[in-house]
Amino acid sequence: MRMYIFLLFSFNLILSQSFSNFSFSGSKTMGMAGAVVSDIDDIESVFYNPSGLVHSNKYSVIFGSSNLYDLSFLSHEFLSVSFPNKMAFSIQQLSTDSKGSFNASGLVELSKESMISISQGFNLLNDQNSTLSVGYNINALIFSQRGSAGPTGDGTSGLPGSKSNSLGIDLGIHASLRNKISFGAFVKNINNPAIGRGSTQTHLPRRMNLGITYNPFDALYTTFAFERVLGEDKTSFRFGAEYDLNNSLTIRSGIQMNPNRLGLGFCYNVRNLELSYSLLTHSILSSSSVMSIRVNFE
């Protein structure tokens, strides 16, 4: 009984964290344990610092999927399309499923959190010595929850399903000096969005990321960053490194403290196709892994 209560409490903690507070979207983020806010050299920056879209000069598509904490019923998918005009359109989804007898397939979707985003980056300064850029995400946040099973287990007399919508805004900034040192900042849900009404209203968490990247030579990028959920007395410290072994293969690694995590990953590039895979450990739960594919169009 004690083990059952512990597992139930743990899963409630996992599932109660709003999707808007999930900070490991994408293979690069997982592989570097989240130390990416100031390292914005690819399309994935739309998930952790949209100011990186200033580097978007072609059509690109990236999509990926993962089972968080190696749980088959807790899946995360993402898709992003970037355009040469420094804009992007993205979709992310976090869903929980359960085996049941409510439909023919026996698979029941208990809840789903979706985020549909429009993003854009702007260059404020770009000369031989320094750069300065800003970017934003406008996110349509959609949360749906299935009705409860009820006392009989078949939905009779159970609570009805519900659906909530909200609008969130993210803001990112990036600055670099002589292509050696760069600084990045990102604030999630800067407009303090909420779901529900009246006594059931819940404000979505606001998250701040700050980081600095040092590029000692062209093939190596090292980043130190920290993340804090505003209003909470808890800060996560992160260190990550990205090394280009050659023109095709990139190795990534990172560590996070509070909670302690280790990230490992790689990216293999063949012409206009990139295949990435990353693994992120957890101090208590099983590891999470993600695989993504990026296609660039000339």
Tab-separated table of C-alpha atoms in Angstrom:
chain	number	residue	atom	x	y	z
A	1	MET	CA	0.000	0.000	0.000
A	2	ARG	CA	2.822	2.421	0.827
A	3	MET	CA	4.467	1.739	-2.543
A	4	TYR	CA	1.137	2.345	-4.327
A	5	ILE	CA	0.662	5.681	-2.533
A	6	PHE	CA	4.239	6.713	-3.373
A	7	LEU	CA	3.831	5.905	-7.073
A	8	LEU	CA	0.477	7.674	-7.241
A	9	PHE	CA	1.957	10.770	-5.589
A	10	SER	CA	4.952	10.743	-7.956
A	11	PHE	CA	2.812	10.498	-11.080
A	12	ASN	CA	0.570	13.304	-9.828
A	13	LEU	CA	3.651	15.511	-9.521
A	14	ILE	CA	4.706	14.645	-13.075
A	15	LEU	CA	1.326	15.174	-14.662
A	16	SER	CA	0.509	18.309	-12.680
A	17	GLN	CA	3.400	20.175	-14.293
A	18	SER	CA	1.917	22.217	-17.083
A	19	PHE	CA	3.198	21.631	-20.594
A	20	SER	CA	4.057	25.328	-20.724
A	21	ASN	CA	6.748	24.565	-18.131
A	22	PHE	CA	8.397	21.704	-20.069
A	23	SER	CA	11.899	22.964	-20.888
A	24	PHE	CA	13.385	20.009	-22.783
A	25	SER	CA	11.690	20.278	-26.190
A	26	GLY	CA	14.010	19.011	-28.903
A	27	SER	CA	17.036	16.773	-29.202
A	28	LYS	CA	19.601	19.510	-28.651
A	29	THR	CA	17.950	20.641	-25.416
A	30	MET	CA	17.894	17.125	-23.974
A	31	GLY	CA	21.425	16.299	-25.119
A	32	MET	CA	22.835	19.423	-23.435
A	33	ALA	CA	20.629	19.109	-20.315
A	34	GLY	CA	18.873	22.383	-21.105
A	35	ALA	CA	22.021	24.547	-21.382
A	36	VAL	CA	21.013	26.040	-24.725
A	37	VAL	CA	19.445	29.479	-24.228
A	38	SER	CA	22.565	31.286	-25.482
A	39	ASP	CA	23.494	28.699	-28.163
A	40	ILE	CA	20.984	29.474	-30.933
A	41	ASP	CA	22.473	28.133	-34.155
A	42	ASP	CA	19.587	25.925	-35.344
A	43	ILE	CA	15.817	25.782	-35.894
A	44	GLU	CA	15.249	24.189	-32.466
A	45	SER	CA	15.902	27.616	-30.945
A	46	VAL	CA	12.226	28.358	-31.554
A	47	PHE	CA	11.555	26.163	-28.483
A	48	TYR	CA	14.076	27.764	-26.127
A	49	ASN	CA	14.964	31.221	-27.555
A	50	PRO	CA	13.091	32.465	-30.648
A	51	SER	CA	15.677	35.195	-31.277
A	52	GLY	CA	17.636	32.421	-33.005
A	53	LEU	CA	15.220	32.681	-35.934
A	54	VAL	CA	17.369	35.544	-37.248
A	55	HIS	CA	19.577	32.770	-38.669
A	56	SER	CA	16.672	31.302	-40.636
A	57	ASN	CA	17.473	31.869	-44.312
A	58	LYS	CA	15.804	28.830	-45.872
A	59	TYR	CA	12.782	26.594	-45.503
A	60	SER	CA	13.323	23.961	-42.804
A	61	VAL	CA	11.137	21.348	-41.127
A	62	ILE	CA	11.927	19.528	-37.896
A	63	PHE	CA	9.806	16.950	-36.132
A	64	GLY	CA	10.386	14.510	-33.300
A	65	SER	CA	8.808	12.329	-30.646
A	66	SER	CA	9.694	10.964	-27.228
A	67	ASN	CA	8.265	8.974	-24.324
A	68	LEU	CA	9.023	10.980	-21.213
A	69	TYR	CA	10.695	9.033	-18.409
A	70	ASP	CA	10.437	5.928	-20.629
A	71	LEU	CA	6.678	5.791	-19.971
A	72	SER	CA	4.706	4.627	-22.993
A	73	PHE	CA	1.574	6.491	-21.861
A	74	LEU	CA	3.353	9.866	-21.508
A	75	SER	CA	4.307	11.024	-25.001
A	76	HIS	CA	5.607	14.308	-26.344
A	77	GLU	CA	5.657	15.297	-30.026
A	78	PHE	CA	6.788	18.466	-31.747
A	79	LEU	CA	6.835	19.913	-35.262
A	80	SER	CA	8.291	23.207	-36.445
A	81	VAL	CA	8.489	24.818	-39.878
A	82	SER	CA	10.784	27.812	-40.380
A	83	PHE	CA	10.746	30.251	-43.280
A	84	PRO	CA	13.387	32.489	-44.918
A	85	ASN	CA	11.666	35.587	-43.534
A	86	LYS	CA	12.829	34.678	-39.979
A	87	MET	CA	9.432	33.299	-38.950
A	88	ALA	CA	8.308	29.849	-37.828
A	89	PHE	CA	5.148	27.879	-37.162
A	90	SER	CA	5.277	25.188	-34.461
A	91	ILE	CA	3.089	22.586	-32.794
A	92	GLN	CA	3.862	20.747	-29.563
A	93	GLN	CA	1.728	18.151	-27.829
A	94	LEU	CA	1.939	16.311	-24.519
A	95	SER	CA	-0.604	13.532	-23.985
A	96	THR	CA	-1.358	10.817	-21.459
A	97	ASP	CA	-3.012	7.552	-22.479
A	98	SER	CA	-4.389	4.571	-20.620
A	99	LYS	CA	-5.560	1.106	-21.507
A	100	GLY	CA	-9.306	0.761	-21.173
A	101	SER	CA	-12.547	-0.456	-22.695
A	102	PHE	CA	-14.107	2.856	-23.747
A	103	ASN	CA	-13.455	2.326	-27.443
A	104	ALA	CA	-12.683	-0.434	-29.896
A	105	SER	CA	-8.929	0.039	-29.808
A	106	GLY	CA	-8.757	-0.155	-26.008
A	107	LEU	CA	-6.634	3.028	-25.858
A	108	VAL	CA	-8.053	6.001	-23.969
A	109	GLU	CA	-6.599	9.503	-24.150
A	110	LEU	CA	-6.889	10.822	-20.607
A	111	SER	CA	-5.519	14.308	-21.218
A	112	LYS	CA	-3.778	16.333	-23.885
A	113	GLU	CA	-1.925	19.636	-23.773
A	114	SER	CA	-1.290	21.291	-27.134
A	115	MET	CA	0.608	24.439	-27.999
A	116	ILE	CA	0.384	26.076	-31.423
A	117	SER	CA	2.947	28.845	-31.900
A	118	ILE	CA	3.826	31.599	-34.324
A	119	SER	CA	7.373	32.871	-33.860
A	120	GLN	CA	9.584	35.586	-35.310
A	121	GLY	CA	13.118	36.914	-34.805
A	122	PHE	CA	14.551	40.398	-35.422
A	123	ASN	CA	18.094	41.656	-35.867
A	124	LEU	CA	18.704	44.853	-33.889
A	125	LEU	CA	22.469	44.947	-34.450
A	126	ASN	CA	24.751	42.961	-36.735
A	127	ASP	CA	28.269	44.224	-37.421
A	128	GLN	CA	31.783	42.786	-37.493
A	129	ASN	CA	32.181	42.875	-33.724
A	130	SER	CA	28.788	42.169	-32.205
A	131	THR	CA	25.187	41.121	-32.779
A	132	LEU	CA	21.925	41.730	-30.947
A	133	SER	CA	18.623	40.033	-31.731
A	134	VAL	CA	15.209	39.534	-30.135
A	135	GLY	CA	12.389	37.112	-30.814
A	136	TYR	CA	8.924	36.174	-29.629
A	137	ASN	CA	6.493	33.268	-29.549
A	138	ILE	CA	2.726	33.731	-29.542
A	139	ASN	CA	1.298	30.470	-28.195
A	140	ALA	CA	-2.252	29.161	-28.341
A	141	LEU	CA	-2.451	26.836	-25.309
A	142	ILE	CA	-5.138	24.158	-25.422
A	143	PHE	CA	-5.761	21.728	-22.563
A	144	SER	CA	-8.358	18.948	-22.771
A	145	GLN	CA	-9.223	16.325	-20.176
A	146	ARG	CA	-11.419	13.266	-20.562
A	147	GLY	CA	-14.330	12.614	-18.243
A	148	SER	CA	-13.776	10.389	-15.224
A	149	ALA	CA	-14.706	6.703	-15.155
A	150	GLY	CA	-17.274	7.169	-12.379
A	151	PRO	CA	-18.132	4.712	-9.578
A	152	THR	CA	-18.927	1.914	-12.038
A	153	GLY	CA	-15.791	2.355	-14.115
A	154	ASP	CA	-17.615	2.784	-17.434
A	155	GLY	CA	-18.182	6.553	-17.350
A	156	THR	CA	-21.648	6.436	-15.793
A	157	SER	CA	-22.176	9.228	-13.238
A	158	GLY	CA	-18.580	10.361	-13.781
A	159	LEU	CA	-17.370	13.910	-14.120
A	160	PRO	CA	-17.672	15.277	-17.675
A	161	GLY	CA	-14.640	16.073	-19.800
A	162	SER	CA	-13.369	19.622	-20.050
A	163	LYS	CA	-11.374	21.851	-22.361
A	164	SER	CA	-9.553	25.099	-21.618
A	165	ASN	CA	-7.807	27.627	-23.848
A	166	SER	CA	-5.366	30.413	-23.204
A	167	LEU	CA	-2.834	32.632	-24.961
A	168	GLY	CA	0.809	32.832	-23.893
A	169	ILE	CA	3.678	35.055	-25.021
A	170	ASP	CA	7.380	34.212	-24.806
A	171	LEU	CA	10.255	36.644	-25.247
A	172	GLY	CA	13.897	35.887	-26.055
A	173	ILE	CA	17.044	37.963	-26.514
A	174	HIS	CA	20.543	37.096	-27.705
A	175	ALA	CA	23.778	39.069	-27.955
A	176	SER	CA	27.268	38.054	-29.107
A	177	LEU	CA	30.726	39.608	-29.087
A	178	ARG	CA	33.309	38.787	-31.794
A	179	ASN	CA	31.706	35.362	-32.316
A	180	LYS	CA	33.411	34.162	-29.135
A	181	ILE	CA	31.077	35.019	-26.271
A	182	SER	CA	27.301	35.160	-26.432
A	183	PHE	CA	24.536	35.846	-23.923
A	184	GLY	CA	20.941	34.605	-24.071
A	185	ALA	CA	17.784	35.221	-22.056
A	186	PHE	CA	14.323	33.724	-22.401
A	187	VAL	CA	11.098	34.298	-20.468
A	188	LYS	CA	8.245	31.832	-20.893
A	189	ASN	CA	4.647	33.053	-20.447
A	190	ILE	CA	5.709	36.623	-19.816
A	191	ASN	CA	2.059	37.755	-19.980
A	192	ASN	CA	1.080	35.463	-17.048
A	193	PRO	CA	-1.671	33.454	-18.850
A	194	ALA	CA	-4.252	31.375	-16.963
A	195	ILE	CA	-6.688	28.552	-17.658
A	196	GLY	CA	-10.080	28.046	-16.046
A	197	ARG	CA	-12.375	30.588	-14.467
A	198	GLY	CA	-13.305	31.744	-11.016
A	199	SER	CA	-12.193	29.427	-8.217
A	200	THR	CA	-10.758	26.940	-10.731
A	201	GLN	CA	-8.514	29.490	-12.442
A	202	THR	CA	-4.865	28.446	-12.558
A	203	HIS	CA	-2.019	30.631	-13.753
A	204	LEU	CA	0.479	28.863	-15.962
A	205	PRO	CA	4.068	28.914	-14.684
A	206	ARG	CA	6.441	31.620	-15.879
A	207	ARG	CA	9.977	30.436	-16.494
A	208	MET	CA	13.188	32.415	-16.924
A	209	ASN	CA	16.379	31.092	-18.531
A	210	LEU	CA	19.705	32.932	-18.610
A	211	GLY	CA	22.935	31.644	-20.123
A	212	ILE	CA	26.358	32.469	-21.524
A	213	THR	CA	28.216	30.563	-24.256
A	214	TYR	CA	31.958	30.550	-24.912
A	215	ASN	CA	33.288	29.474	-28.307
A	216	PRO	CA	37.077	28.890	-27.861
A	217	PHE	CA	37.370	27.627	-31.449
A	218	ASP	CA	34.981	26.990	-34.326
A	219	ALA	CA	34.107	23.366	-33.485
A	220	LEU	CA	33.405	23.734	-29.744
A	221	TYR	CA	30.633	25.555	-27.871
A	222	THR	CA	30.401	25.512	-24.070
A	223	THR	CA	27.411	26.941	-22.212
A	224	PHE	CA	26.580	27.719	-18.612
A	225	ALA	CA	22.944	28.530	-17.858
A	226	PHE	CA	20.349	28.529	-15.116
A	227	GLU	CA	16.579	28.195	-15.062
A	228	ARG	CA	14.105	29.476	-12.513
A	229	VAL	CA	10.321	29.279	-12.316
A	230	LEU	CA	9.246	32.748	-11.224
A	231	GLY	CA	7.620	32.720	-7.815
A	232	GLU	CA	9.395	29.543	-6.688
A	233	ASP	CA	12.500	29.348	-4.524
A	234	LYS	CA	14.314	26.858	-6.756
A	235	THR	CA	17.010	27.341	-9.390
A	236	SER	CA	18.459	24.741	-11.758
A	237	PHE	CA	22.075	25.175	-12.879
A	238	ARG	CA	23.203	23.704	-16.187
A	239	PHE	CA	26.409	23.193	-18.130
A	240	GLY	CA	26.536	21.875	-21.682
A	241	ALA	CA	29.005	21.347	-24.507
A	242	GLU	CA	28.582	20.844	-28.246
A	243	TYR	CA	31.495	19.624	-30.372
A	244	ASP	CA	31.604	19.204	-34.157
A	245	LEU	CA	33.733	16.121	-34.819
A	246	ASN	CA	33.529	16.807	-38.556
A	247	ASN	CA	31.154	18.345	-41.083
A	248	SER	CA	28.635	15.535	-40.551
A	249	LEU	CA	28.727	14.515	-36.874
A	250	THR	CA	28.112	16.632	-33.764
A	251	ILE	CA	28.382	15.325	-30.195
A	252	ARG	CA	26.445	16.907	-27.308
A	253	SER	CA	26.582	16.482	-23.549
A	254	GLY	CA	25.387	18.339	-20.486
A	255	ILE	CA	24.710	18.197	-16.763
A	256	GLN	CA	22.062	19.812	-14.598
A	257	MET	CA	22.061	20.363	-10.864
A	258	ASN	CA	18.888	20.673	-8.779
A	259	PRO	CA	17.678	18.134	-9.769
A	260	ASN	CA	20.738	16.226	-10.958
A	261	ARG	CA	20.565	15.111	-14.593
A	262	LEU	CA	22.944	14.017	-17.326
A	263	GLY	CA	22.339	14.566	-21.029
A	264	LEU	CA	24.023	12.892	-24.017
A	265	GLY	CA	23.256	13.118	-27.716
A	266	PHE	CA	24.461	13.363	-31.284
A	267	CYS	CA	23.418	14.916	-34.590
A	268	TYR	CA	24.315	13.383	-37.949
A	269	ASN	CA	24.043	15.579	-41.031
A	270	VAL	CA	23.857	14.257	-44.601
A	271	ARG	CA	23.329	16.999	-47.190
A	272	ASN	CA	19.921	18.509	-46.380
A	273	LEU	CA	18.921	15.894	-43.796
A	274	GLU	CA	19.777	15.863	-40.084
A	275	LEU	CA	19.110	12.964	-37.727
A	276	SER	CA	19.392	13.670	-33.984
A	277	TYR	CA	19.081	11.501	-30.904
A	278	SER	CA	19.469	12.438	-27.232
A	279	LEU	CA	19.085	10.890	-23.800
A	280	LEU	CA	18.378	12.709	-20.530
A	281	THR	CA	18.585	10.971	-17.162
A	282	HIS	CA	16.523	11.741	-14.068
A	283	SER	CA	17.539	11.595	-10.409
A	284	ILE	CA	14.577	9.326	-9.516
A	285	LEU	CA	12.639	8.302	-12.618
A	286	SER	CA	13.791	6.537	-15.766
A	287	SER	CA	15.614	8.352	-18.560
A	288	SER	CA	13.847	10.272	-21.328
A	289	SER	CA	14.963	9.988	-24.936
A	290	VAL	CA	14.029	11.802	-28.109
A	291	MET	CA	14.672	11.304	-31.805
A	292	SER	CA	14.156	14.086	-34.330
A	293	ILE	CA	14.585	14.620	-38.059
A	294	ARG	CA	15.282	17.936	-39.744
A	295	VAL	CA	14.934	18.595	-43.462
A	296	ASN	CA	16.354	21.714	-45.103
A	297	PHE	CA	15.020	22.943	-48.432
A	298	GLU	CA	17.262	24.998	-50.679
